[in-house]
PDB file of C-alpha atoms in Angstrom:
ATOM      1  CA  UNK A1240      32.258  12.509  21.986  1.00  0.00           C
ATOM      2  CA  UNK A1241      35.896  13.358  22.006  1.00  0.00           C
ATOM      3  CA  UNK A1242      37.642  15.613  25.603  1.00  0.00           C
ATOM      4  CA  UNK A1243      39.874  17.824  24.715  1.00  0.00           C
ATOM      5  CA  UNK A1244      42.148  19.405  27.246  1.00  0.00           C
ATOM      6  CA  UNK A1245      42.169  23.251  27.059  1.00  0.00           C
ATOM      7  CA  UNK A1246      44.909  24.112  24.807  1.00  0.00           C
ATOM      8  CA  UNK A1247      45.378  20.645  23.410  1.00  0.00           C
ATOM      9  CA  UNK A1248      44.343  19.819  19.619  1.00  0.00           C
ATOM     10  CA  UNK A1249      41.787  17.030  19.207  1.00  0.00           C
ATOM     11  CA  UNK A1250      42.984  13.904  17.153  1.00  0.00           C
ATOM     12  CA  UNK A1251      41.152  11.519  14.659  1.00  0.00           C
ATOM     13  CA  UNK A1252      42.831   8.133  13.091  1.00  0.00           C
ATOM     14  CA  UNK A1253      44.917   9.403   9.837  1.00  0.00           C
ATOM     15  CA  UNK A1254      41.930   8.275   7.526  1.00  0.00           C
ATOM     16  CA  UNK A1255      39.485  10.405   8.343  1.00  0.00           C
ATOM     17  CA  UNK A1256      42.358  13.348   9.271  1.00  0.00           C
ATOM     18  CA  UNK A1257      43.204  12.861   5.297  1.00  0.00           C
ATOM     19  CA  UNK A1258      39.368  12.668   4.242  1.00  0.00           C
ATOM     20  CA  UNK A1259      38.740  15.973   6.639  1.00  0.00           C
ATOM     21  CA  UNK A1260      41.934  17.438   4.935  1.00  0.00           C
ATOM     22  CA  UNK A1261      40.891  17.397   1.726  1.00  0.00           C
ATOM     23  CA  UNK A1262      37.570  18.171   2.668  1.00  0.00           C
ATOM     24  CA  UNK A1263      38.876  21.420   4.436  1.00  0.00           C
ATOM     25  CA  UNK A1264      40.655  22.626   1.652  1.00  0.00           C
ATOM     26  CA  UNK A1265      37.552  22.228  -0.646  1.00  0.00           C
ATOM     27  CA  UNK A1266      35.523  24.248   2.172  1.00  0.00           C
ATOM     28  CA  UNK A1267      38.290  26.956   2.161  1.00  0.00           C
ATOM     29  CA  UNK A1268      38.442  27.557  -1.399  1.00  0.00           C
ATOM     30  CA  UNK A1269      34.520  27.295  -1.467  1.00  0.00           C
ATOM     31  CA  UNK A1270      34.584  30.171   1.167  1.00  0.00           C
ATOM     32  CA  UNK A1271      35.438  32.172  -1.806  1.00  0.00           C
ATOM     33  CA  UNK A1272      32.371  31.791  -4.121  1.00  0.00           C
ATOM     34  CA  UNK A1273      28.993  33.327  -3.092  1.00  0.00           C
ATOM     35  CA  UNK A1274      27.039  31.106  -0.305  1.00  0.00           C
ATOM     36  CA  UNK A1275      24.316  29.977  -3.031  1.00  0.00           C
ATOM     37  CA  UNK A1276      26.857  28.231  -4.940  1.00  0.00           C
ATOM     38  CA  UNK A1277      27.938  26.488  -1.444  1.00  0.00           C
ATOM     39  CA  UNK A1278      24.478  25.736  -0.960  1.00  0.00           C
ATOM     40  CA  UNK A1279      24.142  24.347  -4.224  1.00  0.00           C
ATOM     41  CA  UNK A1280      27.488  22.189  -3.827  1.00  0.00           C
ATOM     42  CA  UNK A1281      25.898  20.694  -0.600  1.00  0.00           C
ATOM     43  CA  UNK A1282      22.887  19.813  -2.139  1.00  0.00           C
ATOM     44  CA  UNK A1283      24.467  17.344  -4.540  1.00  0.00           C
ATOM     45  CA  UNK A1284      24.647  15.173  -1.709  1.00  0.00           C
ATOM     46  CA  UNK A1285      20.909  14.718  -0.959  1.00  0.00           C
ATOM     47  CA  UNK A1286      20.449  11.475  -2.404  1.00  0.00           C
ATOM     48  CA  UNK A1287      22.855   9.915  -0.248  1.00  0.00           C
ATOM     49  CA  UNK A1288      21.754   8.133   2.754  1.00  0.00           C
ATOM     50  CA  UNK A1289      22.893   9.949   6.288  1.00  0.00           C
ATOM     51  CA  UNK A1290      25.943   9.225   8.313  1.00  0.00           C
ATOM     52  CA  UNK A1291      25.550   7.888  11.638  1.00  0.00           C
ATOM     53  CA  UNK A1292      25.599   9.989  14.462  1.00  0.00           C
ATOM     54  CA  UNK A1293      28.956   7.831  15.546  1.00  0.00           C
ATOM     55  CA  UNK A1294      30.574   9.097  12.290  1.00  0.00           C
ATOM     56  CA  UNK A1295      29.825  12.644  12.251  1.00  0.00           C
ATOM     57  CA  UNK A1296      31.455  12.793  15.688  1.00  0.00           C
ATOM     58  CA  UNK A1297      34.443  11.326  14.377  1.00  0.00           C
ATOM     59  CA  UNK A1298      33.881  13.539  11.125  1.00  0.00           C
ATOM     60  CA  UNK A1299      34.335  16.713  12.883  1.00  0.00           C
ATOM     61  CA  UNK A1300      36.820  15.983  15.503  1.00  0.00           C
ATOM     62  CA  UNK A1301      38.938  14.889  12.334  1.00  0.00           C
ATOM     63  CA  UNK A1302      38.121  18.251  10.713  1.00  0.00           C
ATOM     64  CA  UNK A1303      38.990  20.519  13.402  1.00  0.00           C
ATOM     65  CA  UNK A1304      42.488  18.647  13.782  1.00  0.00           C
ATOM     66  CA  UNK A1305      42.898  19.215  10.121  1.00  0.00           C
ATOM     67  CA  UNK A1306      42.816  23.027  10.630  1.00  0.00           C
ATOM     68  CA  UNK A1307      46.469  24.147  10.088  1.00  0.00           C
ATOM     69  CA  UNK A1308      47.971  26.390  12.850  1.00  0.00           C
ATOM     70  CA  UNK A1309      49.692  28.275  10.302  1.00  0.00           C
ATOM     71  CA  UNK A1310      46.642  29.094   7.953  1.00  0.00           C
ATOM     72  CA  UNK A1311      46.361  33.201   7.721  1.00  0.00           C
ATOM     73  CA  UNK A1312      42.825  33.284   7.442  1.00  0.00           C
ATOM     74  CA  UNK A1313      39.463  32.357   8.907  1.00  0.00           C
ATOM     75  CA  UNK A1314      38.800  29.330   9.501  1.00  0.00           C
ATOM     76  CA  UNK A1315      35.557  29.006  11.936  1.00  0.00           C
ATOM     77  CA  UNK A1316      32.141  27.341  12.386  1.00  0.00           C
ATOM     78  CA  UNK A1317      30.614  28.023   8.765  1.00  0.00           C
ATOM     79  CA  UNK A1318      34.417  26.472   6.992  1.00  0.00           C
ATOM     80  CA  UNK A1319      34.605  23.950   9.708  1.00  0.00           C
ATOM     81  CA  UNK A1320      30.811  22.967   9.361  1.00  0.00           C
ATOM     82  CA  UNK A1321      31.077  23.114   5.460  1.00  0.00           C
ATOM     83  CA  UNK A1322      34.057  20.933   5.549  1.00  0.00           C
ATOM     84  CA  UNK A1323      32.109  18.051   8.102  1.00  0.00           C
ATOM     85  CA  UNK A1324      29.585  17.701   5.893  1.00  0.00           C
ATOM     86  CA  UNK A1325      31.796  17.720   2.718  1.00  0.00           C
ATOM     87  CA  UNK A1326      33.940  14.731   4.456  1.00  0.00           C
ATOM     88  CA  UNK A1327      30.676  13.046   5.154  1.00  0.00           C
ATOM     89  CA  UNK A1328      30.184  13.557   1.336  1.00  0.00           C
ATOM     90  CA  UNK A1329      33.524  12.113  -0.003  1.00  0.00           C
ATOM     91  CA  UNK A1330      32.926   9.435   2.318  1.00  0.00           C
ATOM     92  CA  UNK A1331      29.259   8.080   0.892  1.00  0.00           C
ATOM     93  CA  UNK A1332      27.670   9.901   3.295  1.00  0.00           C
ATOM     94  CA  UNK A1333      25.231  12.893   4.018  1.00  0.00           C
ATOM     95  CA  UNK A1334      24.832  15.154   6.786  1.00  0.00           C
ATOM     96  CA  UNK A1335      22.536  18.495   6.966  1.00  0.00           C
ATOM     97  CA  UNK A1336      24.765  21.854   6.681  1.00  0.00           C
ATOM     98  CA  UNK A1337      22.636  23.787   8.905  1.00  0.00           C
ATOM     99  CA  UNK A1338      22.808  27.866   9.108  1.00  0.00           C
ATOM    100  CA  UNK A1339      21.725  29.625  12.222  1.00  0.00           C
ATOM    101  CA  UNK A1340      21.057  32.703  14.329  1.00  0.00           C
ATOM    102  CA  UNK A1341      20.082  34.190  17.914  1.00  0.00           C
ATOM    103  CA  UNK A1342      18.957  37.295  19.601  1.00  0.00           C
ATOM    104  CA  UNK A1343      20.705  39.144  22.125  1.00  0.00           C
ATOM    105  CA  UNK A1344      23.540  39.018  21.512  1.00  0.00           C
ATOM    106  CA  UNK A1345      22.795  38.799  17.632  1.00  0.00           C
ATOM    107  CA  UNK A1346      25.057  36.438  16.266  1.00  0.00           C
ATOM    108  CA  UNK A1347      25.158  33.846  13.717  1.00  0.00           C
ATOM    109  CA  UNK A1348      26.222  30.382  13.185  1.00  0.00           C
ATOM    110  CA  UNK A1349      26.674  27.183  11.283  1.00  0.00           C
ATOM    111  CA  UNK A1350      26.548  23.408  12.567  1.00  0.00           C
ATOM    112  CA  UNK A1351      26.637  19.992  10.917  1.00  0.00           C
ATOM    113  CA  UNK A1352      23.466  17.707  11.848  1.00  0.00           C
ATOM    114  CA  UNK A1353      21.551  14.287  11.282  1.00  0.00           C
ATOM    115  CA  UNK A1354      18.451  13.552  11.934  1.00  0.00           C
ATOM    116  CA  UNK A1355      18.156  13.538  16.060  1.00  0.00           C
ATOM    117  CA  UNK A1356      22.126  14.835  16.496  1.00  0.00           C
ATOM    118  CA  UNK A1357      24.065  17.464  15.529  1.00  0.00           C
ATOM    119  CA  UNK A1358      28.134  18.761  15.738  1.00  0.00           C
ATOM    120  CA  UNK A1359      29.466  22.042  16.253  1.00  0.00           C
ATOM    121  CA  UNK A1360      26.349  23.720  17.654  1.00  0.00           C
ATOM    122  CA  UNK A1361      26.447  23.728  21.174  1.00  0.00           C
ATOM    123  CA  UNK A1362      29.384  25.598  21.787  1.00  0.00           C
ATOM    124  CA  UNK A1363      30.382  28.575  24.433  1.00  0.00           C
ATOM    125  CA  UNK A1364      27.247  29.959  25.539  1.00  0.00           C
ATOM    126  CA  UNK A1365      24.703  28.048  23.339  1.00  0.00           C
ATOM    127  CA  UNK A1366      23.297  26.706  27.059  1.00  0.00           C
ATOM    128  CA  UNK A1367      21.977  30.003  27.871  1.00  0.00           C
ATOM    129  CA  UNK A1368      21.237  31.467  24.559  1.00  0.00           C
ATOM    130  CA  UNK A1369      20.412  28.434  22.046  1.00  0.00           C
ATOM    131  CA  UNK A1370      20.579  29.055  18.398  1.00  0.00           C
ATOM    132  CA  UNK A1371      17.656  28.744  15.896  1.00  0.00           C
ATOM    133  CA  UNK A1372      18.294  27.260  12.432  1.00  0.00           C
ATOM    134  CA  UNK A1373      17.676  29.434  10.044  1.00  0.00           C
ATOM    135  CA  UNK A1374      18.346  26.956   6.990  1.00  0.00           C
ATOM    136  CA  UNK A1375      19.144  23.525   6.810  1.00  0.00           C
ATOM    137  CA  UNK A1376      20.771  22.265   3.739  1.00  0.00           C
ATOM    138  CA  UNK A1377      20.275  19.486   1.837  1.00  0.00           C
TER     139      UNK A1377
END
């Protein structure tokens, strides 16, 4: 698990920043196409075996430092989520894109997981009000 000062921007070694760069920018532009053709990208990765728990860590810290502070547009859990599991994918790897909701307040969100661990989904307030997946992908 990576600490990150308040403020600060996490860091990753420059492999996996460039493998969560380009990985990012695939998520971006697939942002743009309806969410069964993201689903369908995804699942082109189900015959690979998972990535280890260790990885997807380092996978996602990598992929949040690759967000650029100048980019105009959203870039939040479902792009950031898309974009671990897409890294995961250029790198041999799998890891379950995982779509999610709660009640009160209604919200919704998206996480990267493997089996028995999962990135991204425990964030602000998820403590008190835990989110339920809703779909789990591949």
């Amino acid at each position: 698990m990576t600490v990150v000062a308040p403020g600060a921007r996490p860091t990753a070694p420059l492999h996996l920043r460039l493998v969560a760069t380009v990985a990012l920018a695939l998520s971006l532009a697939l942002c743009h196409v309806p969410l069964r053709r993201r689903i369908a990208v995804v699942r082109q990765a189900r015959r690979l075996p998972y990535v280890s728990a260790r990885r997807l860590d380092a996978l996602y810290t990598a992929t949040t430092a690759a967000v650029p502070l100048w980019w105009p547009g959203r870039v939040a859990c479902m792009e950031i989520s898309l974009a671990t599991v897409i890294a995961a994918a250029l790198t041999g790897r799998r890891a379950r894109w995982v779509l999610g909701a709660r009640f009160r307040p209604d919200a919704a969100h998206a996480w990267a997981e493997v089996p028995g661990h999962a990135v991204g989904r425990d964030i602000g307030d998820a403590v008190d009000q835990p989110w339920t997946a809703v779909m789990r992908v591949p």
